[in-house]
Coordinates of C-alpha atoms in Angstrom, one line a residue:
G1 CA 154.2 62.9 21.1
Q2 CA 157.9 61.3 21.1
V3 CA 156.9 59.1 18.1
V4 CA 155.5 62.1 16.0
S5 CA 158.6 64.2 17.1
E6 CA 161.0 61.6 15.9
L7 CA 158.9 61.2 12.6
N8 CA 159.1 64.9 12.0
D9 CA 162.9 64.9 12.6
L10 CA 163.2 62.2 9.9
I11 CA 161.1 64.2 7.5
V12 CA 163.3 67.2 7.9
K13 CA 166.5 65.0 7.1
I14 CA 164.8 63.7 4.0
R15 CA 164.4 67.2 2.6
G16 CA 168.2 67.7 3.0
H17 CA 171.1 66.6 0.8
L18 CA 171.6 62.8 1.2
T19 CA 173.3 60.0 -0.6
S20 CA 171.2 57.4 -2.4
L21 CA 171.8 54.9 0.4
E22 CA 171.0 57.3 3.2
R23 CA 167.7 58.3 1.4
K24 CA 166.7 54.7 1.0
V25 CA 167.4 53.9 4.7
I26 CA 165.5 57.1 6.1
V27 CA 162.5 56.5 3.6
A28 CA 162.2 53.0 4.9
L29 CA 162.4 54.3 8.5
V30 CA 159.6 56.9 7.9
T31 CA 157.3 54.3 6.3
T32 CA 157.8 52.0 9.3
D33 CA 157.4 54.8 11.8
V34 CA 154.3 56.1 10.3
H35 CA 152.7 52.7 11.0
A36 CA 154.2 52.7 14.6
R37 CA 152.5 56.1 15.0
D38 CA 149.2 54.7 13.9
I39 CA 149.5 51.8 16.2
V40 CA 150.3 54.0 19.3
E41 CA 147.3 56.3 18.4
C42 CA 145.0 53.2 18.0
L43 CA 146.1 51.9 21.4
W44 CA 145.6 55.4 23.1
K45 CA 142.0 55.8 21.6
E46 CA 140.8 52.3 22.6
N47 CA 142.4 52.8 26.1
V48 CA 144.5 49.6 25.9
T49 CA 146.2 49.0 29.3
N50 CA 146.5 45.2 29.3
V51 CA 149.2 43.4 27.2
G52 CA 146.5 40.6 26.7
N53 CA 144.2 43.0 24.8
F54 CA 143.7 41.7 21.2
I55 CA 144.4 45.2 19.7
W56 CA 147.9 44.8 21.3
Q57 CA 148.3 41.1 20.4
Q58 CA 147.4 41.6 16.8
Q59 CA 150.5 43.8 16.2
L60 CA 153.8 42.3 14.9
R61 CA 156.0 42.5 18.1
Y62 CA 159.7 41.7 18.8
Y63 CA 161.0 40.3 22.1
W64 CA 164.3 39.1 23.5
D65 CA 163.7 35.8 25.1
Q66 CA 166.4 35.0 27.7
D67 CA 165.4 31.3 27.8
V68 CA 166.2 30.7 24.1
D69 CA 168.8 33.4 24.1
D70 CA 167.3 34.9 20.8
V71 CA 164.8 37.3 19.4
L72 CA 161.3 36.0 18.9
I73 CA 158.6 37.6 16.9
K74 CA 155.0 37.3 18.3
H75 CA 151.9 37.9 16.2
S76 CA 148.7 36.9 17.8
D77 CA 149.1 33.2 18.7
S78 CA 152.1 32.7 16.5
V79 CA 155.7 32.7 17.8
I80 CA 158.4 32.7 15.1
Q81 CA 162.2 33.0 15.6
Y82 CA 163.9 36.0 14.0
G83 CA 165.8 35.1 10.8
Y84 CA 168.9 37.4 10.7
E85 CA 168.9 37.4 6.9
Y86 CA 170.7 40.6 5.7
M87 CA 169.0 42.0 2.6
G88 CA 170.7 45.4 2.4
A89 CA 168.8 48.9 2.4
T90 CA 165.6 47.9 0.8
S91 CA 162.3 49.7 0.5
R92 CA 159.4 48.9 2.9
L93 CA 155.7 48.4 2.1
V94 CA 153.3 51.0 3.2
I95 CA 151.2 49.2 5.9
T96 CA 147.5 49.5 5.7
P97 CA 144.7 47.9 7.7
L98 CA 144.4 45.4 4.8
T99 CA 148.2 44.5 5.1
D100 CA 147.7 43.9 8.9
R101 CA 145.0 41.5 8.4
C102 CA 146.9 39.7 5.6
W103 CA 150.0 39.3 7.8
M104 CA 147.9 38.0 10.7
T105 CA 146.8 35.2 8.4
L106 CA 150.1 34.5 6.9
T107 CA 151.8 34.2 10.4
G108 CA 148.9 32.0 11.6
A109 CA 149.3 29.7 8.8
Y110 CA 153.0 29.6 9.4
G111 CA 152.4 28.6 13.0
L112 CA 150.1 25.7 11.7
K113 CA 152.7 24.5 9.4
L114 CA 150.2 25.5 6.5
G115 CA 150.9 27.6 3.4
A116 CA 148.8 30.7 2.8
A117 CA 147.0 31.7 -0.5
P118 CA 146.2 35.3 -1.0
A119 CA 143.7 35.9 -3.7
G120 CA 142.4 38.9 -5.3
P121 CA 142.5 41.2 -8.4
A122 CA 145.8 42.4 -9.7
G123 CA 147.4 45.4 -8.0
T124 CA 146.1 44.7 -4.5
G125 CA 149.4 43.9 -2.9
K126 CA 149.4 40.1 -2.7
T127 CA 153.0 39.5 -3.6
E128 CA 154.4 42.6 -2.0
S129 CA 152.6 42.0 1.3
S130 CA 154.1 38.5 1.4
K131 CA 157.6 39.8 0.6
D132 CA 157.4 42.6 3.1
L133 CA 156.4 40.3 5.9
A134 CA 159.5 38.1 5.2
K135 CA 161.5 41.3 5.5
A136 CA 160.1 42.2 8.8
M137 CA 161.0 38.9 10.0
A138 CA 164.5 38.9 8.4
I139 CA 163.9 35.7 6.3
Q140 CA 164.8 35.3 2.6
C141 CA 161.7 35.2 0.3
V142 CA 162.1 33.8 -3.2
V143 CA 159.5 34.9 -5.6
F144 CA 158.8 32.4 -8.4
N145 CA 156.4 33.3 -11.4
C146 CA 154.4 30.3 -12.3
S147 CA 153.3 29.4 -15.9
D148 CA 151.5 26.5 -17.7
Q149 CA 155.0 25.3 -18.7
I150 CA 155.9 24.2 -15.2
D151 CA 156.0 20.4 -14.3
Y152 CA 156.2 18.5 -11.1
K153 CA 159.9 17.9 -11.4
M154 CA 160.6 21.7 -11.5
M155 CA 158.4 22.3 -8.4
A156 CA 160.2 19.3 -6.6
K157 CA 163.5 21.0 -7.2
L158 CA 162.2 24.2 -5.8
F159 CA 160.7 22.6 -2.7
C160 CA 163.9 20.7 -2.1
G161 CA 166.0 23.8 -2.0
L162 CA 163.3 25.7 -0.1
S163 CA 163.3 23.1 2.7
Q164 CA 167.1 22.8 3.0
C165 CA 167.6 26.6 3.1
G166 CA 164.6 27.3 5.5
C167 CA 163.4 30.3 3.4
W168 CA 160.0 31.4 2.3
T169 CA 158.8 31.2 -1.3
C170 CA 156.0 33.2 -3.0
L171 CA 154.5 31.3 -5.9
D172 CA 153.1 34.1 -8.0
E173 CA 150.0 33.3 -10.3
F174 CA 149.9 29.8 -8.8
N175 CA 146.7 28.9 -10.6
R176 CA 148.3 29.2 -14.0
I177 CA 149.8 25.7 -13.5
D178 CA 148.1 22.7 -15.1
I179 CA 145.7 20.8 -13.0
E180 CA 147.6 17.5 -13.4
V181 CA 150.7 19.1 -12.0
L182 CA 148.9 20.8 -9.1
S183 CA 147.7 17.3 -7.9
V184 CA 151.3 16.2 -7.6
V185 CA 152.4 19.4 -5.9
A186 CA 149.7 18.8 -3.4
Q187 CA 151.3 15.5 -2.4
Q188 CA 154.8 17.2 -2.3
L189 CA 153.5 19.8 0.1
L190 CA 151.8 17.2 2.4
T191 CA 155.0 15.3 2.6
L192 CA 156.9 18.5 3.7
R193 CA 154.2 19.4 6.1
E194 CA 154.0 16.0 7.8
G195 CA 157.9 16.2 8.4
R196 CA 157.7 19.6 9.9
I197 CA 154.8 18.5 12.3
Q198 CA 156.8 15.5 13.4
Q199 CA 159.8 17.9 13.9
K200 CA 162.1 15.6 11.7
E201 CA 165.5 16.9 10.8
H202 CA 165.6 14.8 7.6
I203 CA 163.0 13.5 5.3
N204 CA 162.7 11.3 2.3
F205 CA 161.4 13.7 -0.3
M206 CA 160.7 12.2 -4.0
G207 CA 163.2 9.4 -3.3
V208 CA 166.0 11.7 -1.9
E209 CA 167.1 12.2 1.7
I210 CA 167.0 15.9 2.4
L211 CA 167.6 18.3 5.3
L212 CA 164.2 19.7 6.6
K213 CA 164.2 23.3 8.0
D214 CA 161.2 25.5 8.8
H215 CA 160.0 27.1 5.7
H216 CA 156.8 28.8 4.3
V217 CA 155.0 28.4 0.9
I218 CA 152.8 31.3 -0.1
V219 CA 150.8 31.1 -3.4
T220 CA 149.0 34.2 -5.0
M221 CA 146.2 33.9 -7.4
N222 CA 143.9 36.2 -9.6
P223 CA 140.6 34.2 -9.7
G224 CA 138.3 34.7 -12.7
Y225 CA 141.1 35.6 -15.2
A226 CA 141.5 33.7 -18.4
G227 CA 143.8 30.7 -18.4
R228 CA 143.5 30.1 -14.6
T229 CA 142.9 26.7 -12.9
E230 CA 140.7 25.9 -9.9
L231 CA 142.8 24.4 -7.3
P232 CA 142.2 20.7 -6.5
D233 CA 140.5 19.9 -3.1
N234 CA 143.7 18.0 -1.9
L235 CA 145.8 21.2 -2.5
K236 CA 143.3 23.6 -1.0
V237 CA 143.8 21.8 2.4
C238 CA 147.4 22.8 2.5
F239 CA 146.8 26.5 2.4
R240 CA 144.9 29.1 4.4
P241 CA 143.0 31.4 2.1
V242 CA 143.5 35.3 2.3
S243 CA 141.0 37.6 0.4
M244 CA 142.6 40.7 -0.8
M245 CA 140.5 43.7 -1.5
V246 CA 141.5 46.8 -3.4
P247 CA 143.4 49.0 -0.8
D248 CA 143.0 52.6 0.2
Y249 CA 145.0 54.3 -2.5
A250 CA 144.7 57.8 -0.8
L251 CA 146.2 56.4 2.5
I252 CA 149.1 54.7 0.6
A253 CA 149.8 57.9 -1.4
E254 CA 149.6 60.0 1.7
I255 CA 152.4 57.9 3.4
M256 CA 154.5 57.8 0.3
L257 CA 154.4 61.5 -0.3
F258 CA 155.1 61.9 3.5
A259 CA 158.2 59.7 3.0
E260 CA 159.4 61.6 0.0
G261 CA 159.3 64.9 2.1
F262 CA 156.0 66.4 1.3
S263 CA 154.4 68.4 4.2
D264 CA 151.0 68.8 2.6
A265 CA 150.7 65.0 1.8
K266 CA 147.1 64.5 3.1
T267 CA 145.5 67.0 0.7
L268 CA 147.7 66.1 -2.2
S269 CA 147.1 62.4 -1.9
R270 CA 143.3 62.9 -1.8
K271 CA 143.5 65.2 -5.0
M272 CA 145.7 62.7 -6.9
C273 CA 143.4 59.7 -6.2
K274 CA 140.3 61.9 -7.1
L275 CA 142.0 62.7 -10.4
Y276 CA 142.5 59.1 -11.3
I277 CA 138.9 58.2 -10.4
L278 CA 137.6 61.0 -12.6
C279 CA 140.0 59.9 -15.4
S280 CA 138.8 56.3 -15.2
E281 CA 135.1 57.5 -15.4
Q282 CA 135.4 60.3 -18.1
L283 CA 138.3 59.4 -20.3
S284 CA 137.9 56.8 -23.2
Q285 CA 138.5 53.2 -22.3
Q286 CA 141.9 52.0 -23.8
P287 CA 143.9 48.9 -23.2
H288 CA 147.2 50.7 -22.3
Y289 CA 145.4 53.2 -19.7
D290 CA 146.3 52.3 -16.2
Y291 CA 145.0 54.0 -13.1
G292 CA 145.9 51.3 -10.6
L293 CA 148.2 51.1 -7.6
R294 CA 151.4 50.6 -9.8
A295 CA 150.5 53.7 -11.8
V296 CA 150.0 55.7 -8.6
K297 CA 153.3 54.5 -7.1
S298 CA 155.2 55.6 -10.2
V299 CA 153.8 59.1 -10.0
L300 CA 154.8 59.4 -6.3
V301 CA 158.3 58.2 -7.0
M302 CA 158.6 60.7 -9.9
A303 CA 157.2 63.5 -7.7
G304 CA 159.7 62.8 -5.0
S305 CA 162.6 62.9 -7.7
L306 CA 161.2 66.3 -9.0
K307 CA 160.9 67.8 -5.5
R308 CA 164.7 66.9 -4.9
A309 CA 165.7 68.3 -8.3
N310 CA 163.6 71.5 -7.9
P311 CA 163.3 72.5 -4.3
T312 CA 162.0 75.9 -5.0
L313 CA 158.9 74.6 -6.6
T314 CA 155.7 74.4 -4.6
E315 CA 154.3 71.0 -3.7
D316 CA 151.2 71.4 -5.8
V317 CA 153.2 72.2 -8.9
T318 CA 155.7 69.3 -8.3
L319 CA 152.8 66.9 -8.1
I320 CA 151.0 68.3 -11.2
R321 CA 154.2 68.0 -13.1
A322 CA 154.7 64.4 -12.1
L323 CA 151.1 63.6 -13.0
R324 CA 151.5 65.4 -16.3
D325 CA 154.8 63.8 -17.3
S326 CA 153.5 60.2 -16.3
N327 CA 150.2 60.3 -18.0
V328 CA 150.1 62.7 -20.9
P329 CA 152.4 60.6 -23.2
K330 CA 149.8 57.6 -23.1
F331 CA 146.6 59.7 -23.6
L332 CA 145.0 59.9 -27.0
S333 CA 144.7 63.4 -28.5
D334 CA 140.9 63.4 -27.8
D335 CA 141.5 62.7 -24.1
L336 CA 144.1 65.3 -23.4
P337 CA 141.6 68.3 -23.2
L338 CA 139.6 66.3 -20.6
F339 CA 142.7 65.3 -18.6
Q340 CA 143.9 69.0 -18.5
A341 CA 140.4 70.2 -17.6
I342 CA 140.3 67.8 -14.6
V343 CA 143.8 68.9 -13.5
Y344 CA 142.7 72.7 -13.6
D345 CA 139.5 71.8 -11.6
L346 CA 141.4 70.0 -8.8
F347 CA 144.3 72.5 -8.7
P348 CA 142.5 75.9 -9.7
G349 CA 144.7 79.0 -10.3
I350 CA 148.0 77.0 -10.4
E351 CA 150.5 78.0 -13.2
I352 CA 152.7 75.1 -14.3
P353 CA 156.1 76.2 -15.6
S354 CA 157.2 74.4 -18.7
N355 CA 160.3 72.2 -18.7
D356 CA 163.5 73.5 -20.2
Y357 CA 165.0 70.9 -22.5
G358 CA 167.7 73.3 -23.7
E359 CA 170.6 71.2 -25.3
L360 CA 168.4 68.2 -25.7
L361 CA 166.0 70.2 -28.1
V362 CA 169.0 71.6 -30.0
M363 CA 170.6 68.3 -30.6
L364 CA 167.1 66.8 -31.4
E365 CA 166.5 69.2 -34.1
L366 CA 170.0 68.6 -35.5
Q367 CA 169.4 64.8 -35.6
I368 CA 166.1 65.2 -37.3
A369 CA 167.8 67.3 -40.0
N370 CA 170.6 64.7 -40.4
A371 CA 168.0 62.0 -40.9
K372 CA 166.5 64.2 -43.7
L373 CA 163.2 64.3 -41.9
Q374 CA 160.8 67.2 -41.4
N375 CA 160.8 69.0 -38.0
V376 CA 157.2 68.4 -37.1
P377 CA 156.3 69.7 -33.6
T378 CA 154.1 66.6 -32.6
F379 CA 157.0 64.4 -33.6
V380 CA 159.5 66.3 -31.4
T381 CA 157.0 66.3 -28.6
K382 CA 156.6 62.5 -28.7
I383 CA 160.4 62.1 -28.6
I384 CA 160.7 64.3 -25.6
Q385 CA 157.8 62.4 -23.9
M386 CA 159.7 59.1 -24.6
F387 CA 162.8 60.7 -23.0
D388 CA 160.8 61.7 -19.8
T389 CA 159.2 58.2 -19.6
F390 CA 162.4 56.4 -19.8
N391 CA 163.9 58.6 -17.1
V392 CA 161.3 57.3 -14.6
R393 CA 160.5 53.8 -15.9
F394 CA 162.6 50.8 -16.7
G395 CA 161.0 50.5 -20.1
G396 CA 158.2 51.9 -22.4
T397 CA 155.9 50.9 -25.2
L398 CA 155.4 52.8 -28.4
V399 CA 151.8 52.2 -29.6
G400 CA 150.5 53.3 -32.9
P401 CA 149.5 52.2 -36.5
T402 CA 152.1 51.1 -39.2
G403 CA 153.9 54.1 -40.6
A404 CA 153.3 56.3 -37.5
G405 CA 156.9 56.8 -36.9
K406 CA 157.5 54.5 -33.8
S407 CA 160.9 53.0 -34.9
T408 CA 162.0 56.4 -36.2
C409 CA 161.1 58.0 -32.8
Y410 CA 163.3 55.8 -30.7
R411 CA 166.2 55.9 -33.3
I412 CA 166.2 59.6 -33.3
L413 CA 166.3 59.8 -29.4
Q414 CA 169.1 57.1 -29.5
N415 CA 171.1 59.2 -31.8
T416 CA 170.4 62.3 -29.8
M417 CA 171.4 60.9 -26.3
T418 CA 174.6 59.3 -27.9
A419 CA 175.7 62.4 -29.5
L420 CA 175.1 64.6 -26.3
R421 CA 177.3 62.1 -24.5
E422 CA 180.0 62.1 -27.0
K423 CA 179.9 65.8 -27.0
G424 CA 180.9 65.8 -23.4
S425 CA 177.5 66.7 -21.7
T426 CA 177.8 66.5 -17.9
N427 CA 174.1 65.8 -17.6
P428 CA 173.8 62.2 -16.1
L429 CA 170.5 61.6 -18.0
F430 CA 172.4 61.7 -21.3
Q431 CA 174.1 58.3 -21.9
A432 CA 175.2 56.5 -24.9
V433 CA 172.4 54.3 -26.1
H434 CA 172.8 50.6 -27.6
T435 CA 169.9 48.9 -29.3
R436 CA 169.1 45.4 -29.9
V437 CA 166.1 44.6 -32.2
L438 CA 164.0 41.4 -31.8
N439 CA 160.9 40.4 -33.7
P440 CA 159.0 38.3 -31.2
K441 CA 156.3 37.1 -33.7
C442 CA 158.9 35.0 -35.8
I443 CA 160.2 33.0 -32.9
T444 CA 158.6 30.8 -30.2
M445 CA 158.2 31.8 -26.5
G446 CA 161.0 29.4 -25.5
E447 CA 163.3 31.1 -28.1
L448 CA 162.4 34.3 -27.0
Y449 CA 162.4 34.1 -23.0
G450 CA 164.2 30.8 -22.6
E451 CA 162.9 27.4 -21.5
F452 CA 163.4 24.4 -19.3
N453 CA 164.7 21.3 -20.9
E454 CA 162.7 18.3 -19.6
L455 CA 165.3 15.8 -20.6
T456 CA 168.3 17.4 -19.1
Q457 CA 166.4 19.2 -16.3
E458 CA 168.4 22.4 -17.2
W459 CA 167.4 25.9 -18.2
H460 CA 168.3 27.3 -21.6
D461 CA 168.3 31.1 -22.1
G462 CA 166.2 32.6 -24.8
L463 CA 167.3 35.7 -26.9
A464 CA 165.8 38.2 -24.5
S465 CA 167.5 36.8 -21.5
M466 CA 170.8 36.5 -23.4
I467 CA 170.8 40.1 -24.4
M468 CA 169.9 41.1 -20.8
R469 CA 172.9 39.1 -19.5
E470 CA 175.3 40.7 -22.0
A471 CA 174.0 44.2 -21.0
V472 CA 174.8 43.4 -17.4
V473 CA 178.4 42.5 -17.9
E474 CA 179.0 45.2 -20.7
E475 CA 181.9 47.2 -19.4
T476 CA 181.2 50.4 -21.6
P477 CA 178.6 52.6 -19.8
G478 CA 175.3 53.3 -21.5
L479 CA 171.7 52.4 -21.8
L480 CA 170.1 49.5 -23.6

């Protein structure tokens, strides 16, 4: 009762006026407290009265140990010292039964001085589960995206820094690395593990004497995908495998809606997941259609933003608007009637008010006239859809045949937003927009993204990374 009462108090606070920092903190608290509520409910249902019961032992628990005068984290048979790494107000992962089982394997591997190897299809939470466990233990976790360009020297530098800092690393898409490099990596990991088992403070690693602190190596893999390598046997023994299945989207959606301040989260989450299932079955198959966990999360975040911006709207209408604004721009014209029919079937009798674009629409029509273009309704709709997409996503992709107006579309939106900002609009969504045009087909991958020089062992930025660095230090406000 007390846990539920505290949770309800936090939900009431979320619906109020909060700063961005306060909202982040309370949403993270709600996400964590929902899991605490589920644990208490499970203990009560199973009538657990003994601390030695496995249902209690399998939970991540924090203890103050007077003998070592420090906080210890206990999880099943593993005992880990609290890390005290301050990471700021970060978001927390929705913890499902799948996450709990994954965490138990990760901490078990850590206690045995082994690495862990979560494997499964994309969007199952392999990387996020690893990162969130490190957050729960207050330990820094460095995520490193692997590719076939990586050699053993680069991995040696990473492991060298890892062991001296005592942090965790998550090597994403580890099986992209070439088989020849993986064999050497196995030997490097065995050297580090032997040092940890013998509790050495310093070891000789690749000919260099380095400090050895407790660390953890987690590798994630997508088996069965093109361009992936089967791990050699001498590397497999360094890791405990973790099989990751597709999680319960409805449960994750329910908790995220709950954390965003929705009271009818259970019903809405079931309807939203049913909508995505029906879309995947009935709509045409296109490479840019996505109904996975990442798409679900982006809709839920948008729904939370809409609820705060329009508190008078009902929760049903708010979620439908988020679903519509996230999905309609990417659907082909033949699929739109089907999508709308599915929405009306799941949410019968609900009238969705149209968005008021006001000054944006007026300026948009003016910029189209200035460019000597025809004011075609479908073209205007696409520009507005792109505007909505950029407000909730870090980026977007314009897809269409040659001559469809893709470049003109973003240029008109750029001119419109810049003109509104210069006109003195107070709407924070209207910012001056700067563009940098790259043609990736005329340059190499190294020239585009950057590459590691094997001779000097230094990183050289590519055009894309140079532009991003320039944008970060740019003093004039605006969007890129």
